[in-house]
Amino acid sequence: MGKPRGIALFLVLTILGIITTMLGAFMTLNHSNFSLLASSMEQAEAQQACLSGYNYALYRIEHDKSFGKEAFRPEDEVTNYGPLDSTLTCTRRSVSTLEYEITGTRMSFSITVLNNLPVSSRSGGSVDPDRRPGDFPDVAADALFLRVVGRSGRAGKRAEAVLHCAPAFDSSALSNGDLVIDQGSVVIDSNDKMRNFIKSNGTINLPRVSSNVRFQHTGDTASVKNPPFGYALARRTIRSGATDLGANTDALADANRDSKGFLSPKTPRKAEILNLDFGDIKLPDGATTSMPPGNYVFTTTKVNIPLQIDYEDADGNNQTDYKNLRITVPAIVRRNTTTQAVEKVWWSKSDISIPQDTDLWLPGYGGAKVTQLSGESLAESTPAQAVVGSDGNAMLADGVYANLWDSNIAVAAGYNVNIDGDFGVLYEREEQRGTVSEGPDGIDYPTWRDNVASTNDFKDATVYLGNAERGSSIKASGKMDLRAVSGRGAVLSHGDLSLNGTLQAEGEGVDAGGIALLSDHDVILKQPDRTSTSDAAAGRLTDTNFHGLVYAEHDFIVNQLVNENQQAVDRDLKITGSVVARQGTIRVGGTRTVNLTYDPKYLDDVVKDLSKNRIKLERYSFTFR
């Protein structure tokens, strides 16, 4: 009996030994796994710390372009940017290092900045990232070098980037909502060698891409050019006519081939859209003036002419009579935008002048010598009136003139006009020949401007800004309703900015002028009040050739035109510069052709250095290791 018990004890001890050995092996293996896991976690945390530091530095620099130019002061850091506890050191001027511990974690990051950004922030900076003697690069005069080191435990990651000034916007069309072009042929072009985009954080709807949409890149001066020549990027989907390209890979491939571009639905990165305010727009150095709000309407008015009539009666006796005749003359009136009451009238005395001792036939008088008396007055009762000189220019405010003959308002170069309320420029002229009337029958008076166009001919009213060398601006605290805009400068509206069918910019180059249209609400190209069939045939009011920036805080809308017979009229829309709908949509309807050409030089021409020391940057190079 003793012998079997000894064998059992030996087996138990052997098994316990094997189990202990295996347990030790498992513990050793798990310890290695835990070490590897901890190291992997530290590497991941270091990478996240590095990216956090990079994004934080980028935010700081874009909101303060002097960031890193001087030694940092801890009290400024705590006062202005309190959320992060920081220990600050400065190694030397223009090479500043910041070290941050991320509270509640084992992560930290340090930031090194070499800031050579210019005081004036313009686009198109040139950088040579290969010139890097020693540990730090030789940074160009209009660039910034950024190094971020992220740490967690014993792990570390490093990112380096060279950045330079970017234009305020990088796309010919940029919207937070949908970008919709209903019809016509569409050309997407660029005069910038680096960029040719249209972007939407919603859906892009285009006409049938295979036959109606084409990308080209005029600014690309490379000797060999290969597609893609441009990009359409949408956070949601892109439609080609009725086809959803985001759900049809074959149709998407065909669209890319036929358009010679790259259409990218469902892009993961949201398009960044800079928020502009009126202070970001470059206004001319010059006089600031104000003008009363209201609708300034080109129309006609009846003017009384007191006449002295010397004549012979039937018995041959000399007689004198006095008549108060009325004549229809062009005028511009200011109406209250709420009540429509006439507040002031401007009309030209020279247009109704009758020379002294003129032989003039009047009914019942035979041959008579007519003398125009002083004291002309409006037949209509108005609270204020002004007689315009022989040049036909009515002075609406300092530096602001309305020409009664050509039906336009000009803001002189160097003038910035402020309007406290709504502002409109309208056209309601019914006829352009004068008539004199006395009693119910009336008398033709054909001696006044016989060369003026016929009574039914439509004449547009245009607001001219500045000249080719210097701009001017109009800013309204309310909404604006204008017929047309041309010239160089800025139109700024805190309400909707409506244009009556068209907008123009003088010249074909940046030096010839550009316009900034800014609205805190919508920018709308609407249906003109009167568009005749002949107007449409001649292209008047239907064609838009605009150079500059269109910025709507909400929507940019181009409405369908109809003529006097309620027939649809297609317009040609050509915009060079950039169109931005920051919180809304871009919707273009009723077009025969649409040409969107990106040109950052126009943005430089109308967008000054961003207010509050902000700057817009873009990466020239980026390494991560």
XYZ file of C-alpha atoms in Angstrom:
625
model
C 0.000 0.000 0.000
C 2.912 2.402 0.670
C 4.371 2.135 -2.822
C 1.264 3.458 -4.725
C 1.032 6.440 -2.307
C 4.651 7.405 -3.165
C 3.909 7.331 -6.879
C 0.855 9.586 -6.396
C 2.894 12.120 -4.442
C 5.522 12.187 -7.185
C 2.866 12.777 -9.856
C 1.276 15.614 -7.865
C 4.598 17.346 -7.354
C 5.482 16.933 -11.046
C 2.157 18.425 -12.166
C 2.510 21.320 -9.713
C 5.976 21.997 -11.097
C 4.696 22.014 -14.670
C 1.792 24.333 -13.727
C 4.136 26.696 -11.870
C 6.490 26.795 -14.867
C 3.618 27.481 -17.251
C 2.214 30.151 -14.956
C 5.597 31.855 -14.833
C 5.830 31.710 -18.626
C 2.334 33.167 -18.961
C 3.168 35.942 -16.525
C 6.369 36.780 -18.363
C 4.539 36.786 -21.702
C 1.696 38.952 -20.374
C 4.199 41.351 -18.829
C 5.780 41.776 -22.261
C 2.370 42.251 -23.827
C 1.467 44.838 -21.197
C 4.733 46.638 -21.855
C 4.141 46.586 -25.596
C 0.571 47.781 -25.052
C 1.708 50.577 -22.768
C 4.357 51.626 -25.276
C 1.806 51.547 -28.096
C -0.596 53.642 -26.040
C 2.170 56.123 -25.280
C 3.005 56.358 -28.983
C -0.653 56.992 -29.846
C -0.984 59.556 -27.065
C 2.227 61.291 -28.179
C 0.851 61.500 -31.716
C -2.416 62.963 -30.446
C -0.519 65.439 -28.280
C 1.565 66.447 -31.286
C -1.509 67.011 -33.473
C -3.225 68.879 -30.649
C -0.232 71.178 -30.335
C -0.129 71.738 -34.093
C -3.825 72.649 -34.276
C -3.519 74.876 -31.216
C -0.525 76.710 -32.678
C -2.306 77.135 -36.012
C -5.345 78.584 -34.235
C -3.166 80.982 -32.260
C -1.246 82.178 -35.311
C -4.328 82.698 -37.489
C -5.854 84.815 -34.717
C -2.629 86.701 -33.984
C -0.189 86.851 -36.889
C 2.523 88.276 -34.595
C 2.505 85.028 -32.563
C 6.119 83.917 -32.095
C 7.726 87.116 -33.405
C 8.619 88.301 -29.920
C 9.367 86.639 -26.582
C 6.234 85.358 -24.883
C 5.155 86.882 -21.612
C 3.446 84.460 -19.193
C 1.004 87.085 -17.976
C -0.226 87.686 -21.555
C -0.615 83.977 -22.089
C -2.669 83.502 -18.942
C -4.759 86.633 -19.503
C -5.602 86.032 -23.136
C -5.566 82.269 -23.455
C -6.301 80.951 -19.971
C -7.499 77.371 -20.651
C -3.967 75.955 -20.906
C -1.497 76.045 -18.034
C 1.874 76.824 -19.562
C 5.534 77.262 -18.779
C 7.079 79.613 -21.295
C 10.694 79.989 -22.327
C 12.319 81.885 -25.187
C 15.491 80.502 -26.722
C 16.145 83.544 -28.938
C 14.295 86.266 -30.768
C 11.932 84.850 -33.435
C 12.583 81.291 -32.200
C 10.140 80.830 -29.351
C 9.402 77.602 -27.551
C 6.243 76.970 -25.575
C 5.775 73.880 -23.404
C 2.317 72.723 -22.361
C 1.273 70.023 -19.933
C -2.200 68.756 -20.824
C -3.982 68.785 -17.474
C -5.231 65.431 -16.198
C -3.108 63.376 -18.608
C 0.504 62.309 -18.996
C 0.617 64.116 -22.353
C 2.489 67.315 -23.155
C 3.657 69.203 -26.214
C 6.117 71.951 -27.060
C 5.855 74.466 -29.893
C 8.693 76.190 -31.740
C 7.823 79.114 -34.014
C 9.950 81.002 -36.532
C 7.580 83.745 -37.649
C 8.593 85.745 -40.713
C 5.044 86.564 -41.777
C 4.741 90.072 -43.189
C 2.682 92.761 -41.517
C 0.603 93.017 -44.665
C -1.093 89.706 -45.378
C -1.309 89.106 -49.108
C -1.667 85.832 -50.972
C 0.875 84.130 -53.197
C 3.876 83.859 -50.869
C 6.876 81.889 -52.146
C 8.746 79.448 -49.917
C 11.806 77.269 -50.451
C 11.536 74.563 -47.762
C 14.766 72.816 -48.853
C 17.078 75.543 -47.542
C 17.508 74.241 -43.992
C 20.989 74.779 -42.493
C 21.468 73.206 -39.124
C 18.559 72.245 -36.948
C 16.318 75.109 -38.075
C 15.227 75.963 -41.591
C 16.050 79.155 -43.434
C 12.515 80.537 -43.633
C 11.533 82.922 -46.419
C 10.528 86.496 -45.617
C 6.817 85.790 -46.075
C 6.621 82.393 -44.357
C 6.418 80.691 -40.981
C 8.103 77.547 -39.666
C 6.308 75.529 -37.030
C 7.682 72.576 -35.062
C 5.561 70.670 -32.550
C 6.833 67.832 -30.352
C 4.255 65.708 -28.553
C 5.169 63.477 -25.609
C 3.554 60.799 -23.484
C 5.673 58.821 -21.040
C 8.807 57.825 -22.911
C 7.265 58.216 -26.375
C 7.559 61.278 -28.606
C 6.284 62.440 -32.021
C 7.339 65.478 -34.046
C 5.578 67.492 -36.749
C 7.128 70.289 -38.825
C 5.364 72.592 -41.245
C 6.151 75.594 -43.417
C 3.164 77.890 -43.896
C 2.567 81.148 -45.730
C -0.200 83.696 -46.279
C -3.250 82.421 -48.098
C -6.017 84.301 -49.868
C -9.178 84.821 -47.849
C -10.924 82.160 -49.971
C -9.494 79.430 -52.175
C -12.454 78.639 -54.480
C -14.395 80.308 -57.266
C -17.586 79.123 -55.531
C -17.721 78.201 -51.836
C -20.876 77.449 -49.838
C -21.729 75.957 -46.485
C -24.995 74.615 -47.902
C -25.764 73.365 -51.395
C -24.210 74.680 -54.609
C -26.811 74.471 -57.368
C -26.503 75.439 -61.048
C -29.745 74.453 -62.730
C -28.950 74.776 -66.431
C -26.545 75.901 -69.119
C -22.947 75.080 -69.890
C -20.546 75.503 -66.968
C -16.827 76.332 -67.134
C -14.751 76.193 -63.946
C -11.446 78.005 -64.442
C -8.667 79.602 -62.410
C -6.026 82.280 -62.902
C -4.067 80.926 -59.933
C -1.468 78.249 -60.595
C -2.089 76.460 -57.272
C -5.898 76.317 -56.967
C -9.007 75.589 -58.991
C -11.918 74.534 -56.746
C -15.612 74.739 -56.213
C -16.605 73.536 -52.726
C -19.805 72.778 -50.852
C -20.448 71.466 -47.367
C -23.778 70.225 -48.745
C -24.617 68.894 -52.213
C -23.319 70.118 -55.581
C -25.948 70.005 -58.348
C -24.645 70.556 -61.883
C -26.138 70.185 -65.356
C -25.352 66.946 -67.159
C -21.579 66.794 -66.738
C -20.770 64.749 -69.838
C -21.844 67.565 -72.176
C -22.203 70.743 -70.096
C -19.432 70.945 -67.459
C -15.765 71.539 -68.179
C -12.743 72.242 -66.000
C -9.821 74.251 -67.330
C -6.862 75.918 -65.639
C -5.739 79.070 -67.397
C -3.362 79.948 -64.570
C -1.447 76.683 -64.873
C 1.601 77.664 -66.930
C 3.287 74.241 -66.874
C 4.581 73.102 -70.253
C 2.762 69.781 -69.903
C -0.805 69.900 -68.626
C -2.722 66.807 -67.694
C -6.153 66.405 -66.104
C -7.564 66.925 -63.575
C -7.616 70.677 -64.238
C -9.885 71.431 -61.278
C -11.862 69.959 -58.395
C -15.462 69.907 -57.205
C -15.609 68.866 -53.543
C -18.887 68.148 -51.733
C -19.425 66.889 -48.183
C -22.611 65.144 -49.316
C -23.036 64.160 -52.944
C -22.602 65.570 -56.461
C -25.384 65.299 -59.023
C -24.939 65.354 -62.769
C -28.395 66.240 -64.003
C -30.576 63.539 -62.430
C -27.659 61.164 -61.715
C -26.284 60.856 -58.190
C -22.543 60.494 -58.776
C -22.000 59.574 -55.137
C -24.031 56.403 -55.651
C -22.811 55.499 -59.149
C -19.077 54.915 -59.463
C -19.210 54.286 -63.229
C -21.073 57.549 -63.835
C -18.584 59.344 -61.574
C -15.635 57.986 -63.567
C -17.281 59.072 -66.821
C -17.974 62.537 -65.388
C -14.348 62.967 -64.305
C -13.142 61.913 -67.733
C -15.555 64.097 -69.705
C -15.156 67.207 -67.542
C -11.352 66.862 -67.297
C -11.712 67.520 -63.600
C -12.041 65.610 -60.373
C -15.483 65.448 -58.790
C -15.361 64.231 -55.204
C -18.669 63.499 -53.435
C -18.768 62.664 -49.721
C -15.443 64.294 -48.918
C -14.573 63.749 -45.242
C -13.129 67.207 -44.603
C -15.450 70.154 -44.134
C -14.593 73.220 -46.183
C -13.439 76.072 -43.968
C -15.145 79.388 -44.740
C -13.635 82.529 -43.264
C -16.046 84.902 -41.552
C -15.664 88.405 -43.004
C -17.050 91.580 -41.533
C -17.117 95.087 -42.944
C -13.845 95.923 -41.220
C -12.053 93.307 -43.342
C -12.820 95.093 -46.617
C -10.275 97.506 -48.031
C -11.865 100.941 -48.352
C -10.119 103.844 -50.054
C -8.217 106.377 -48.000
C -10.243 109.529 -48.346
C -13.332 111.352 -47.234
C -16.136 109.748 -45.236
C -19.548 111.179 -45.956
C -23.172 110.314 -45.249
C -26.337 110.281 -47.312
C -29.970 110.077 -46.176
C -31.596 106.660 -46.566
C -34.399 106.104 -49.046
C -35.182 104.955 -52.553
C -33.528 107.239 -55.095
C -35.796 106.967 -58.131
C -35.033 108.168 -61.658
C -38.404 109.359 -62.928
C -40.123 112.427 -64.414
C -41.863 115.306 -62.756
C -44.128 118.191 -63.817
C -42.555 121.610 -63.405
C -44.413 124.948 -63.567
C -42.962 127.612 -65.858
C -44.191 131.157 -65.191
C -44.255 132.909 -68.602
C -44.793 136.500 -69.681
C -46.427 136.585 -73.113
C -46.271 139.817 -75.156
C -48.582 139.744 -78.182
C -50.841 141.775 -80.443
C -54.563 141.301 -80.125
C -57.025 141.264 -83.032
C -57.234 145.068 -82.973
C -53.461 145.433 -83.210
C -53.005 146.497 -79.631
C -50.017 145.300 -77.630
C -51.039 143.069 -74.774
C -49.246 141.256 -71.960
C -50.452 138.069 -70.390
C -49.077 135.664 -67.793
C -49.419 131.908 -67.919
C -48.229 129.113 -65.674
C -47.463 126.286 -68.111
C -46.317 122.822 -67.100
C -43.555 120.717 -68.649
C -42.538 117.094 -67.993
C -38.833 116.826 -67.212
C -36.489 114.069 -66.004
C -35.870 114.076 -62.271
C -34.555 112.008 -59.423
C -36.615 111.852 -56.256
C -35.896 110.406 -52.839
C -38.772 108.414 -51.401
C -39.179 107.116 -47.910
C -38.668 103.347 -48.070
C -41.542 102.699 -45.651
C -44.215 105.257 -46.578
C -43.049 105.910 -50.182
C -43.570 109.630 -49.506
C -41.450 111.958 -51.650
C -38.848 113.633 -49.435
C -36.821 115.533 -52.037
C -36.782 116.184 -55.787
C -33.894 117.209 -58.037
C -34.633 118.592 -61.561
C -32.765 120.635 -64.151
C -33.692 124.254 -64.798
C -31.652 124.341 -67.988
C -33.851 121.694 -69.548
C -36.873 123.960 -69.601
C -35.155 127.260 -70.291
C -36.836 129.498 -72.907
C -34.540 132.234 -74.238
C -35.587 135.812 -73.677
C -37.855 137.335 -76.375
C -38.329 134.027 -78.150
C -40.923 133.981 -80.913
C -43.092 131.093 -79.887
C -46.477 130.027 -81.147
C -49.012 129.397 -78.424
C -52.709 128.637 -78.998
C -54.795 131.803 -78.991
C -51.832 134.162 -79.134
C -50.571 133.864 -82.700
C -47.004 135.102 -82.966
C -45.873 135.966 -79.482
C -42.696 136.841 -77.701
C -42.417 134.664 -74.623
C -40.254 135.506 -71.647
C -39.550 132.876 -68.992
C -39.926 134.415 -65.593
C -37.986 133.536 -62.476
C -39.453 131.446 -59.699
C -39.965 128.062 -61.338
C -41.559 125.636 -58.913
C -42.725 122.057 -58.846
C -46.346 121.503 -59.671
C -46.366 118.709 -57.093
C -46.160 119.716 -53.490
C -42.866 118.462 -52.106
C -41.103 119.220 -48.856
C -37.788 119.981 -50.573
C -36.495 120.533 -54.079
C -33.209 121.371 -55.771
C -32.602 122.878 -59.191
C -29.834 121.087 -61.082
C -27.278 122.917 -63.198
C -26.725 122.702 -66.939
C -24.556 119.571 -66.626
C -27.550 117.570 -65.411
C -25.709 116.415 -62.252
C -27.665 116.469 -59.012
C -25.508 116.505 -55.874
C -27.057 113.958 -53.487
C -24.281 114.221 -50.867
C -20.623 115.162 -50.707
C -18.956 113.154 -53.449
C -22.233 111.578 -54.666
C -23.815 112.768 -57.913
C -26.819 111.660 -59.945
C -26.867 112.410 -63.668
C -30.435 113.057 -64.791
C -29.651 112.486 -68.467
C -27.767 109.194 -68.190
C -29.696 107.926 -65.166
C -26.746 106.930 -63.015
C -25.328 107.673 -59.597
C -21.579 108.132 -59.254
C -19.598 107.972 -56.011
C -16.413 109.951 -56.561
C -13.069 108.182 -56.136
C -11.862 108.190 -52.537
C -15.281 108.699 -50.966
C -16.796 106.301 -48.433
C -20.544 106.866 -48.111
C -22.480 105.775 -45.014
C -26.267 105.383 -45.103
C -28.207 104.947 -41.885
C -31.074 102.783 -43.115
C -32.212 101.233 -46.408
C -30.859 102.381 -49.770
C -32.323 101.801 -53.213
C -31.685 103.060 -56.741
C -34.719 102.510 -58.973
C -35.878 103.495 -62.449
C -39.490 104.446 -63.162
C -39.220 106.953 -66.001
C -42.332 106.742 -68.179
C -41.249 109.144 -70.935
C -38.194 111.098 -71.967
C -39.600 113.928 -74.061
C -40.903 117.102 -72.524
C -44.467 118.328 -73.053
C -46.054 121.601 -72.104
C -49.686 121.540 -71.101
C -52.325 124.139 -70.347
C -55.747 122.877 -69.601
C -57.038 119.474 -70.700
C -55.698 119.496 -74.289
C -52.010 120.116 -73.748
C -49.457 121.531 -76.172
C -46.507 119.651 -77.668
C -43.214 121.234 -76.780
C -40.735 119.487 -79.109
C -37.767 121.799 -78.651
C -36.507 119.985 -75.541
C -33.929 117.262 -76.292
C -35.334 115.924 -79.546
C -32.383 113.534 -79.719
C -33.461 111.604 -76.620
C -34.509 108.005 -77.219
C -38.143 107.106 -77.662
C -40.475 107.177 -74.706
C -40.717 103.410 -74.309
C -36.991 102.647 -74.531
C -35.686 101.078 -71.341
C -32.698 102.737 -69.697
C -30.843 101.113 -66.841
C -29.705 103.029 -63.766
C -26.163 102.217 -62.658
C -24.186 103.001 -59.509
C -20.593 103.831 -60.489
C -17.848 103.450 -57.889
C -14.556 105.318 -58.089
C -12.415 105.046 -61.188
C -9.745 102.756 -62.609
C -7.078 104.149 -60.268
C -9.028 104.484 -57.048
C -12.199 103.052 -55.570
C -15.079 104.271 -53.445
C -17.680 102.565 -51.260
C -21.289 102.601 -50.103
C -22.275 101.114 -46.734
C -25.873 100.836 -45.510
C -27.083 99.775 -42.085
C -30.236 98.364 -43.733
C -30.906 96.550 -46.988
C -29.983 97.625 -50.516
C -31.905 97.411 -53.779
C -29.806 98.536 -56.749
C -30.269 98.252 -60.492
C -26.638 97.727 -61.456
C -23.149 98.287 -60.031
C -19.937 99.047 -61.889
C -16.471 100.362 -61.149
C -14.037 99.726 -58.314
C -14.674 99.589 -54.584
C -17.182 98.054 -52.188
C -20.930 97.801 -51.594
C -21.688 96.754 -48.006
C -25.163 95.983 -46.716
C -26.272 94.804 -43.288
C -29.500 93.579 -44.905
C -30.218 91.827 -48.199
C -28.248 93.162 -51.169
C -30.439 92.917 -54.278
C -29.234 93.766 -57.770
C -31.811 94.272 -60.465
C -30.582 91.659 -62.866
C -26.946 92.545 -63.487
C -23.629 93.738 -62.089
C -20.511 94.821 -63.904
C -16.908 95.632 -63.084
C -14.949 97.930 -65.349
C -12.008 96.502 -67.234
C -10.649 93.000 -67.595
C -7.700 93.132 -65.215
C -7.120 93.669 -61.527
C -5.584 97.091 -62.196
C -8.804 98.161 -63.915
C -10.911 97.557 -60.848
C -12.768 95.053 -58.757
C -15.797 95.200 -56.487
C -16.574 93.656 -53.120
C -20.255 92.913 -52.549
C -20.908 92.031 -48.893
C -24.202 91.309 -47.191
C -24.981 90.134 -43.692
C -27.929 88.308 -45.269
C -28.437 87.401 -48.975
C -26.963 88.663 -52.245
C -29.579 88.348 -54.993
C -29.486 88.932 -58.747
C -33.196 89.372 -59.267
C -35.633 89.961 -62.115
C -35.407 93.563 -63.407
C -38.520 95.677 -63.008
C -38.794 96.055 -66.783
C -37.111 93.785 -69.297
C -38.431 94.082 -72.835
C -38.009 91.527 -75.606
C -35.566 93.840 -77.382
C -33.551 94.227 -74.184
C -33.164 90.467 -73.915
C -32.189 90.159 -77.572
C -29.535 92.857 -77.179
C -28.191 91.289 -73.980
C -29.021 94.330 -71.888
C -29.626 93.433 -68.230
C -29.186 89.723 -68.925
C -25.398 89.424 -69.097
C -23.183 89.693 -66.029
C -19.420 90.153 -66.230
C -18.232 90.692 -62.678
C -14.749 90.950 -61.210
C -14.245 90.799 -57.467
C -15.725 89.155 -54.381
C -19.366 88.305 -53.722
C -19.797 87.465 -50.024
C -23.191 86.580 -48.570
C -23.468 85.616 -44.925
C -26.386 83.443 -46.018
C -27.383 82.826 -49.695
C -26.211 83.930 -53.140
C -29.131 83.612 -55.550
C -29.348 84.221 -59.306
C -32.989 84.290 -60.375
C -34.550 83.368 -63.713
C -35.329 86.303 -66.025
C -38.549 86.753 -67.974
C -39.310 89.345 -70.649
C -42.379 91.552 -71.058
C -44.232 88.592 -72.606
C -43.459 86.442 -69.556
C -41.077 84.309 -71.595
C -37.979 82.886 -69.915
C -34.745 84.659 -70.830
C -31.402 82.946 -70.239
C -28.504 85.017 -68.992
C -24.747 84.627 -69.379
C -23.042 84.730 -65.999
C -19.309 85.332 -65.770
C -17.722 85.905 -62.356
C -13.980 86.297 -61.909
C -12.790 86.263 -58.314
C -14.827 84.310 -55.774
C -18.449 83.765 -54.708
C -19.027 82.828 -51.046
C -22.194 81.816 -49.182
C -20.804 81.406 -45.679
C -23.832 79.930 -43.937
C -26.166 79.355 -46.867
C -26.435 78.116 -50.436
C -25.375 79.218 -53.903
C -28.298 78.825 -56.296
C -27.991 79.851 -59.950
C -31.061 79.625 -62.183
C -31.933 80.549 -65.750
C -28.448 80.610 -67.262
C -27.245 79.914 -70.759
C -23.580 79.909 -69.742
C -21.824 80.060 -66.375
C -18.117 80.849 -66.183
C -16.561 80.785 -62.721
C -12.915 81.860 -62.738
C -10.986 81.919 -59.494
C -8.555 84.833 -59.138
C -6.971 85.587 -55.727
C -5.629 88.921 -56.981
C -9.137 90.307 -56.901
C -9.440 89.132 -53.318
C -6.209 90.955 -52.505
C -7.640 94.006 -54.232
C -10.799 94.164 -52.128
C -9.971 92.271 -48.903
C -7.474 94.173 -46.772
C -5.443 92.710 -43.928
C -7.942 90.888 -41.781
C -9.142 92.833 -38.773
C -8.131 92.017 -35.197
C -4.646 90.905 -36.355
C -6.031 87.746 -37.965
C -4.406 85.954 -40.876
C -5.289 83.096 -43.209
C -2.549 80.485 -43.650
C -1.971 77.461 -45.835
C 0.646 74.707 -45.606
C 3.475 74.636 -48.076
C 5.077 71.524 -46.597
C 4.333 69.158 -43.718
C 6.321 66.273 -42.206
C 5.329 63.982 -39.366
C 7.609 61.509 -37.658
